[in-house]
Coordinates of C-alpha atoms and ligand atoms in Angstrom, one line a residue:
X12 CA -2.3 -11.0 10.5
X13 CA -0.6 -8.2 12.2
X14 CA -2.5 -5.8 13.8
X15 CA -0.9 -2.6 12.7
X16 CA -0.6 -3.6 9.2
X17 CA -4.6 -4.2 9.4
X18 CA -4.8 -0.4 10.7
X19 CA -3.0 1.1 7.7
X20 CA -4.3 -1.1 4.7
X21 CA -7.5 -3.2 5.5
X22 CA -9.0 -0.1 3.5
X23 CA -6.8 -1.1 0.4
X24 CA -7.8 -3.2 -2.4
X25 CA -5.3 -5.2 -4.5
X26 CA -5.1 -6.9 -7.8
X27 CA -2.6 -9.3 -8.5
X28 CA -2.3 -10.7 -12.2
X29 CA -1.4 -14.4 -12.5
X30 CA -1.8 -15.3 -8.7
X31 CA -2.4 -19.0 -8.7
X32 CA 1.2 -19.6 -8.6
X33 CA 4.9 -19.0 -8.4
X34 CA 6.0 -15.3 -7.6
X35 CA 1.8 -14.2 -8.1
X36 CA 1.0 -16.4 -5.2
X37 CA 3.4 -15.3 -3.2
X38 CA 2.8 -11.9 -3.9
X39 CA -1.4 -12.0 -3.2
X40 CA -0.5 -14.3 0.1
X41 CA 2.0 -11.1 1.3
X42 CA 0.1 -8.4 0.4
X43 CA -3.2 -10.3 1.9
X44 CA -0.8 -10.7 5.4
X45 CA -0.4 -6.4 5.7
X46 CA -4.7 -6.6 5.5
X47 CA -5.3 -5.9 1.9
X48 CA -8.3 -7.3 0.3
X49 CA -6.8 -8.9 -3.0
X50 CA -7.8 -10.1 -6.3
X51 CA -6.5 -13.2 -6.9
X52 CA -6.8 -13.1 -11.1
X53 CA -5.3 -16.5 -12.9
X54 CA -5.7 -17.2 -16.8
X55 CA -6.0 -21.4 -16.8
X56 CA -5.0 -23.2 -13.3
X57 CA -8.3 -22.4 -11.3
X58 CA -7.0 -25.3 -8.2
X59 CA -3.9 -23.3 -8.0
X60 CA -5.6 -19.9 -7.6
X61 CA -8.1 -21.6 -5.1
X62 CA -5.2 -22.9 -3.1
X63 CA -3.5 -19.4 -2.9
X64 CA -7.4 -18.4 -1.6
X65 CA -7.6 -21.0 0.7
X66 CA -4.2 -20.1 2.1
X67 CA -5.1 -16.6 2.4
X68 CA -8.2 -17.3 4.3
X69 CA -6.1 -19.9 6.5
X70 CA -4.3 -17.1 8.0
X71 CA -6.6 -14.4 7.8
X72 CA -10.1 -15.5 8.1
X73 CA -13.3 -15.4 6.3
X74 CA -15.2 -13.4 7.8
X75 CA -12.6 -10.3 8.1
X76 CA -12.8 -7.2 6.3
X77 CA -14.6 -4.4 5.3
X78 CA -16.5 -5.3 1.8
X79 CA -19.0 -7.6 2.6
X80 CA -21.2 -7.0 -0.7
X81 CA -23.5 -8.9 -2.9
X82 CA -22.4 -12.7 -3.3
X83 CA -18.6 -12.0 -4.7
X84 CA -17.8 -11.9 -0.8
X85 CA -15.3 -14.7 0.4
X86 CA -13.1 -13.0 2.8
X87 CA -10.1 -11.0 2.3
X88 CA -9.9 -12.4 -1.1
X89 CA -11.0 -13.2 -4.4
X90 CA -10.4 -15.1 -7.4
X91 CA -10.5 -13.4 -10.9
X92 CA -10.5 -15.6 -14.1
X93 CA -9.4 -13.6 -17.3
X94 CA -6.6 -13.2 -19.7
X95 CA -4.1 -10.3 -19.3
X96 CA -3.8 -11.0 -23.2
X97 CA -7.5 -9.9 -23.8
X98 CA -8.2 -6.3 -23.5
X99 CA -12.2 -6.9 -23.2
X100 CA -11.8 -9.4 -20.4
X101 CA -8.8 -7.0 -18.6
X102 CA -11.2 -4.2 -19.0
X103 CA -14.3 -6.2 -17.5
X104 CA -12.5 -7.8 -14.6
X105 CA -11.1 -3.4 -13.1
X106 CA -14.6 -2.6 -14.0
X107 CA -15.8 -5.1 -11.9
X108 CA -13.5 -4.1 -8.9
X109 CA -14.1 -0.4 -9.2
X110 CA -18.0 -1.2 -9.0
X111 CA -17.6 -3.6 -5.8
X112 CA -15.5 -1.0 -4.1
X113 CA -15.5 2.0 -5.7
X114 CA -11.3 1.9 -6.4
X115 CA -8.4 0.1 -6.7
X116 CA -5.3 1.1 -4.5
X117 CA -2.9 -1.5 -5.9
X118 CA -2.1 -3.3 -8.8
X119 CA 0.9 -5.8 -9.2
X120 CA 1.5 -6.8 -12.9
X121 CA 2.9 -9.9 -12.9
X122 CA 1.6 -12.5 -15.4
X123 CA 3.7 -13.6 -17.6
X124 CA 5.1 -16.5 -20.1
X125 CA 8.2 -17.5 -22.0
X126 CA 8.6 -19.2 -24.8
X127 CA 12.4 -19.7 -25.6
X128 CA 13.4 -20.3 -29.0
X129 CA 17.0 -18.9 -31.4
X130 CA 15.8 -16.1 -33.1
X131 CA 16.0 -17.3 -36.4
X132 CA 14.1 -20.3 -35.6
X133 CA 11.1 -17.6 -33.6
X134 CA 7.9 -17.8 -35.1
X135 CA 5.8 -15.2 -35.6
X136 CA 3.5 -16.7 -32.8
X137 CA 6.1 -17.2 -30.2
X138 CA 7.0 -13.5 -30.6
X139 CA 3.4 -12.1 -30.6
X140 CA 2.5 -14.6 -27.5
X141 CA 5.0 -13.5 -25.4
X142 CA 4.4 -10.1 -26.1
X143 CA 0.8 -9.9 -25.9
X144 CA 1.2 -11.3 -22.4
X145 CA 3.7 -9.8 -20.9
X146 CA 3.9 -6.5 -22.4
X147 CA 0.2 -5.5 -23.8
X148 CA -1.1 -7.2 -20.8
X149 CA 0.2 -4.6 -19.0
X150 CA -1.4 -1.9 -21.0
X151 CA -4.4 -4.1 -21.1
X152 CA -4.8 -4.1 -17.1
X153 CA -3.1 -1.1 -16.2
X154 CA -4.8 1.6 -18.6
X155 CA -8.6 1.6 -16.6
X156 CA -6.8 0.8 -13.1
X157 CA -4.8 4.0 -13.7
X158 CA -7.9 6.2 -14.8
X159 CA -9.3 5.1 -11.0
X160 CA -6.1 5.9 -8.9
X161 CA -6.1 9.2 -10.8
X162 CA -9.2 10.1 -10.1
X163 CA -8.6 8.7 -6.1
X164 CA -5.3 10.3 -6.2
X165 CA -3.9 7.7 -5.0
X166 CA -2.4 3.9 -6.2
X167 CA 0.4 1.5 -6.5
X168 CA 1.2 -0.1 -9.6
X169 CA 4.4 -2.4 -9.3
X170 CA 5.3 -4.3 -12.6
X171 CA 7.1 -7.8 -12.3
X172 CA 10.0 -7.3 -15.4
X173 CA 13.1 -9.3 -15.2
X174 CA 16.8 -9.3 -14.9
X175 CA 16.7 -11.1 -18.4
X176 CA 15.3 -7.6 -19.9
X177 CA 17.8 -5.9 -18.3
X178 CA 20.8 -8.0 -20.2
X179 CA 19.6 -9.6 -22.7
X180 CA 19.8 -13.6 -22.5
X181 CA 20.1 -15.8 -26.0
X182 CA 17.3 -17.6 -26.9
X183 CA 14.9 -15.2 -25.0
X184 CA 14.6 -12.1 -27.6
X185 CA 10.9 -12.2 -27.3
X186 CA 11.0 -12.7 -23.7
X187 CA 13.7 -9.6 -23.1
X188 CA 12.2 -7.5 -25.3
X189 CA 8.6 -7.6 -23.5
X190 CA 10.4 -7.0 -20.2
X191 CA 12.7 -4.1 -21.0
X192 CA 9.8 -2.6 -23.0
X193 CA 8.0 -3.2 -19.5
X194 CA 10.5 -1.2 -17.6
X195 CA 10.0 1.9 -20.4
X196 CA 6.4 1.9 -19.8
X197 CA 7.1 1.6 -16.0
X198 CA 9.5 5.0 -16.2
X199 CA 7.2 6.9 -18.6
X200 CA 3.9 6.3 -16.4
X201 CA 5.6 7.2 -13.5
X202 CA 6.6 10.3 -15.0
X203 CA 2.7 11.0 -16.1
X204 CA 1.0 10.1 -12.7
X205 CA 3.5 10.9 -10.0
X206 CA 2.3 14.4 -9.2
X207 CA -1.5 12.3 -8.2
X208 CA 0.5 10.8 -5.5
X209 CA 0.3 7.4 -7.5
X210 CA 3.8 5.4 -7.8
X211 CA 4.7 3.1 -10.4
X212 CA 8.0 0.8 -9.7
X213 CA 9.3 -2.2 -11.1
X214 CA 10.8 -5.4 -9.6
X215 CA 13.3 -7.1 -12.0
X216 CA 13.3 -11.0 -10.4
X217 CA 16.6 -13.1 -11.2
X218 CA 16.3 -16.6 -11.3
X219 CA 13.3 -17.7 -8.5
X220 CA 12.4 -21.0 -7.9
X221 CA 9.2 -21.4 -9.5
X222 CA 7.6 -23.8 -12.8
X223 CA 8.6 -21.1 -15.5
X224 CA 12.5 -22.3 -14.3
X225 CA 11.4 -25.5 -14.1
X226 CA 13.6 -27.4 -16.8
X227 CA 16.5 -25.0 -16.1
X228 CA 19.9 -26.0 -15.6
X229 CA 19.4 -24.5 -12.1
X230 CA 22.7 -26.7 -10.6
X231 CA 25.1 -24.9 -13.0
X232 CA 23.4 -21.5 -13.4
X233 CA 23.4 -21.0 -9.5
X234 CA 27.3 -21.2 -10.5
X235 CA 27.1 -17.5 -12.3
X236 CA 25.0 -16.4 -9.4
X237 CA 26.9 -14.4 -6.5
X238 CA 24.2 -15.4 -3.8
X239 CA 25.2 -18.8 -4.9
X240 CA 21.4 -20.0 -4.9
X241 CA 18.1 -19.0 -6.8
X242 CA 15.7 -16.9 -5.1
X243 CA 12.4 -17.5 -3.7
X244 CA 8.9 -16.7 -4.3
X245 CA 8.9 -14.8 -1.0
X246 CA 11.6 -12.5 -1.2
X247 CA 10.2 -11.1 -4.5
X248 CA 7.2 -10.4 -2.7
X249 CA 9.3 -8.6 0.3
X250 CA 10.2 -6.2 -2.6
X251 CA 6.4 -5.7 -3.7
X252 CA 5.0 -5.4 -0.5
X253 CA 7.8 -2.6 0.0
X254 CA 6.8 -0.5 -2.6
X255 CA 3.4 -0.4 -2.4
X256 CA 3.5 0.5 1.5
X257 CA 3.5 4.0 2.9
X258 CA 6.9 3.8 3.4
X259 CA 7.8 3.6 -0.7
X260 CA 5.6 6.8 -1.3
X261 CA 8.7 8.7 -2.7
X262 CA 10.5 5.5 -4.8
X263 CA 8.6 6.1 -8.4
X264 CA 10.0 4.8 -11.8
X265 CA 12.4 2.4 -10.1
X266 CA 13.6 -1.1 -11.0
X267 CA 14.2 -2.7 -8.0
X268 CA 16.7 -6.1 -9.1
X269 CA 15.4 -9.4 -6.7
X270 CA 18.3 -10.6 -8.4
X271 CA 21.1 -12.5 -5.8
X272 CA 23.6 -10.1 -7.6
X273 CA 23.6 -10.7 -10.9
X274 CA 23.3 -7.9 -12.2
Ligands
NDP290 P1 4.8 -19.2 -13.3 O1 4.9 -19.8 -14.6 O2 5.1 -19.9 -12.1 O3 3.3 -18.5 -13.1 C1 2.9 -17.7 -14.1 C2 1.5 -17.1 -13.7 O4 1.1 -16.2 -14.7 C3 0.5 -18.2 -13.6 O5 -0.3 -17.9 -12.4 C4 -0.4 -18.1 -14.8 O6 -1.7 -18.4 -14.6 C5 -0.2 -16.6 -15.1 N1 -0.5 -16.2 -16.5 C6 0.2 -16.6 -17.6 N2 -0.4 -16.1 -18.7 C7 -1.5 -15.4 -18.3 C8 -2.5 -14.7 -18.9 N3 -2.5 -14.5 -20.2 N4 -3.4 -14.1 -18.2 C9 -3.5 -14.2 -16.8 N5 -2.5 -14.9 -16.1 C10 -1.6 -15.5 -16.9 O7 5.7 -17.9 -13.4 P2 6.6 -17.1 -12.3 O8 5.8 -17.0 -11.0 O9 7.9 -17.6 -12.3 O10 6.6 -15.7 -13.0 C11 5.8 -14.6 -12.5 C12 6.4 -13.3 -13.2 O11 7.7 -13.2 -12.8 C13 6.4 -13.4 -14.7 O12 6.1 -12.1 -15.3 C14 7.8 -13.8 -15.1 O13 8.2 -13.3 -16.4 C15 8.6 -13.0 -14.0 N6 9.9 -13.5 -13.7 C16 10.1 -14.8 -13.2 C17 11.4 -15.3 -13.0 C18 11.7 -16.6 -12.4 O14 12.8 -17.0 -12.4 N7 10.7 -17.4 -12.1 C19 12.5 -14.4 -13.2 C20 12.2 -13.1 -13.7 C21 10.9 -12.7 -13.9 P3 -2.3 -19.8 -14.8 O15 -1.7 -20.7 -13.8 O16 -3.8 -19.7 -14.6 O17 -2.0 -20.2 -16.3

């Protein structure tokens, strides 16, 4: 870990929804590199979000850090089980952080599903599913999270949309609408909370190797792409780790494309 990032943010704690893998991980490993403390929250795969803690605390240590309280201590990390879907567990899970540590500087939204389908052959469940997860999870996390950095006057809160939202892809009308409703909700908070130095950005991810592209075409879609390749897990969580540094404190409302040109 750098030592001048540990300076600036080993006050900072973080929550990262849907950490245990793909873009999450990557994200929770980054953000745990400047010297954040981070929540590691996953819904199902509890080995996955133990490797990303295992990882964390392979490069920064145990035994660093500031918040060495009652038995939740494990380093400079955590894991989180709870559903982003369910508002009682959401709501438990920033309770529980704001009582360990009084706050929460950082949130990164950023589970999420698909569940491709024509729309006339979409059932009901595959468009509530999607929705609940990627849209009213975000409501679900975001609205108590919020209420703290208000009252800190101060926070991050980066939501992980998509290029598909931005263009609209056949097949995914579910999956589009939850991400362009996500980058509404991203403008309009931005516009409520910005004056309490708090910023709320989005990053719009094109096609990144991970399992939700898993079953892709990836060989002929890298064809439409003008990088020529799909993205990595890493370079979306450049883009995070951007906006939720000092640095960003005067990008609010933003959709920030990861996108190798696509759009
Ligand atoms: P993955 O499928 O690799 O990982 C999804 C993660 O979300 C898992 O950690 C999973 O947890 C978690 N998750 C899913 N549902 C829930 C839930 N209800 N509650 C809590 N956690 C949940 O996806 P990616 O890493 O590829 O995607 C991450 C984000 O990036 C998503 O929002 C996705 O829409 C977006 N994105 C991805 C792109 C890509 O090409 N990969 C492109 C554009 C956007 P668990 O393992 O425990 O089930």
């Amino acid at each position: 870990m750098k030592n001048e990032y540990l300076a600036t943010y080993s006050d900072q704690v973080a929550l990262v929804t849907g950490a245990g893998r793909g873009i999450g991980r990557a994200v929770a490993l980054a953000l745990a590199a400047t010297g954040r403390y981070v929540y590691i929250n996953y819904r199902t795969n509890e080995a996955a979000a133990k490797k990303t803690l295992e990882d964390i605390q392979a490069v920064c240590g145990k035994d660093q850090g500031n918040w060495q309280v009652g038995t939740g201590w494990q380093g400079r990390a955590e894991l989180l089980c709870f559903d982003v879907s369910d508002q009682a567990q959401c709501e438990d899970a920033i309770k529980t952080i704001i009582q360990r540590h009084g706050k929460i500087d950082i949130l990164v939204n950023n589970a999420g599903i698909k569940d491709d389908k024509l729309m006339v052959m979409m059932k009901k469940n595959s468009w509530e599913s999607v929705i609940n997860t990627n849209l009213t999870g975000f409501y679900n996390v975001t609205r108590l999270a919020v209420k703290n950095m208000i009252k800190n006057r101060s926070g991050r809160v980066v939501n992980i949309t998509s290029a598909s939202g931005q263009i609209g892809v056949a097949g995914q009308v579910n999956y589009c609408a939850s991400k362009a409703g996500l980058v509404g909700a991203t403008k309009a908070l931005a516009k409520e909370v910005a004056s309490r130095d708090i910023t709320v950005n989005a990053v719009a991810p094109g096609f990144i190797e991970t399992d939700m592209v898993d079953g892709l075409a990836l060989d002929d879609i890298v064809n439409s792409i003008p990088s020529k390749r799909v993205g990595k897990p890493e370079e979306v969580a450049a883009a995070v780790v951007f906006l939720c540094s000092g640095e960003a404190s005067y990008i609010t409302g933003q959709v920030l494309g990861v996108n190798g040109g696509i759009c």
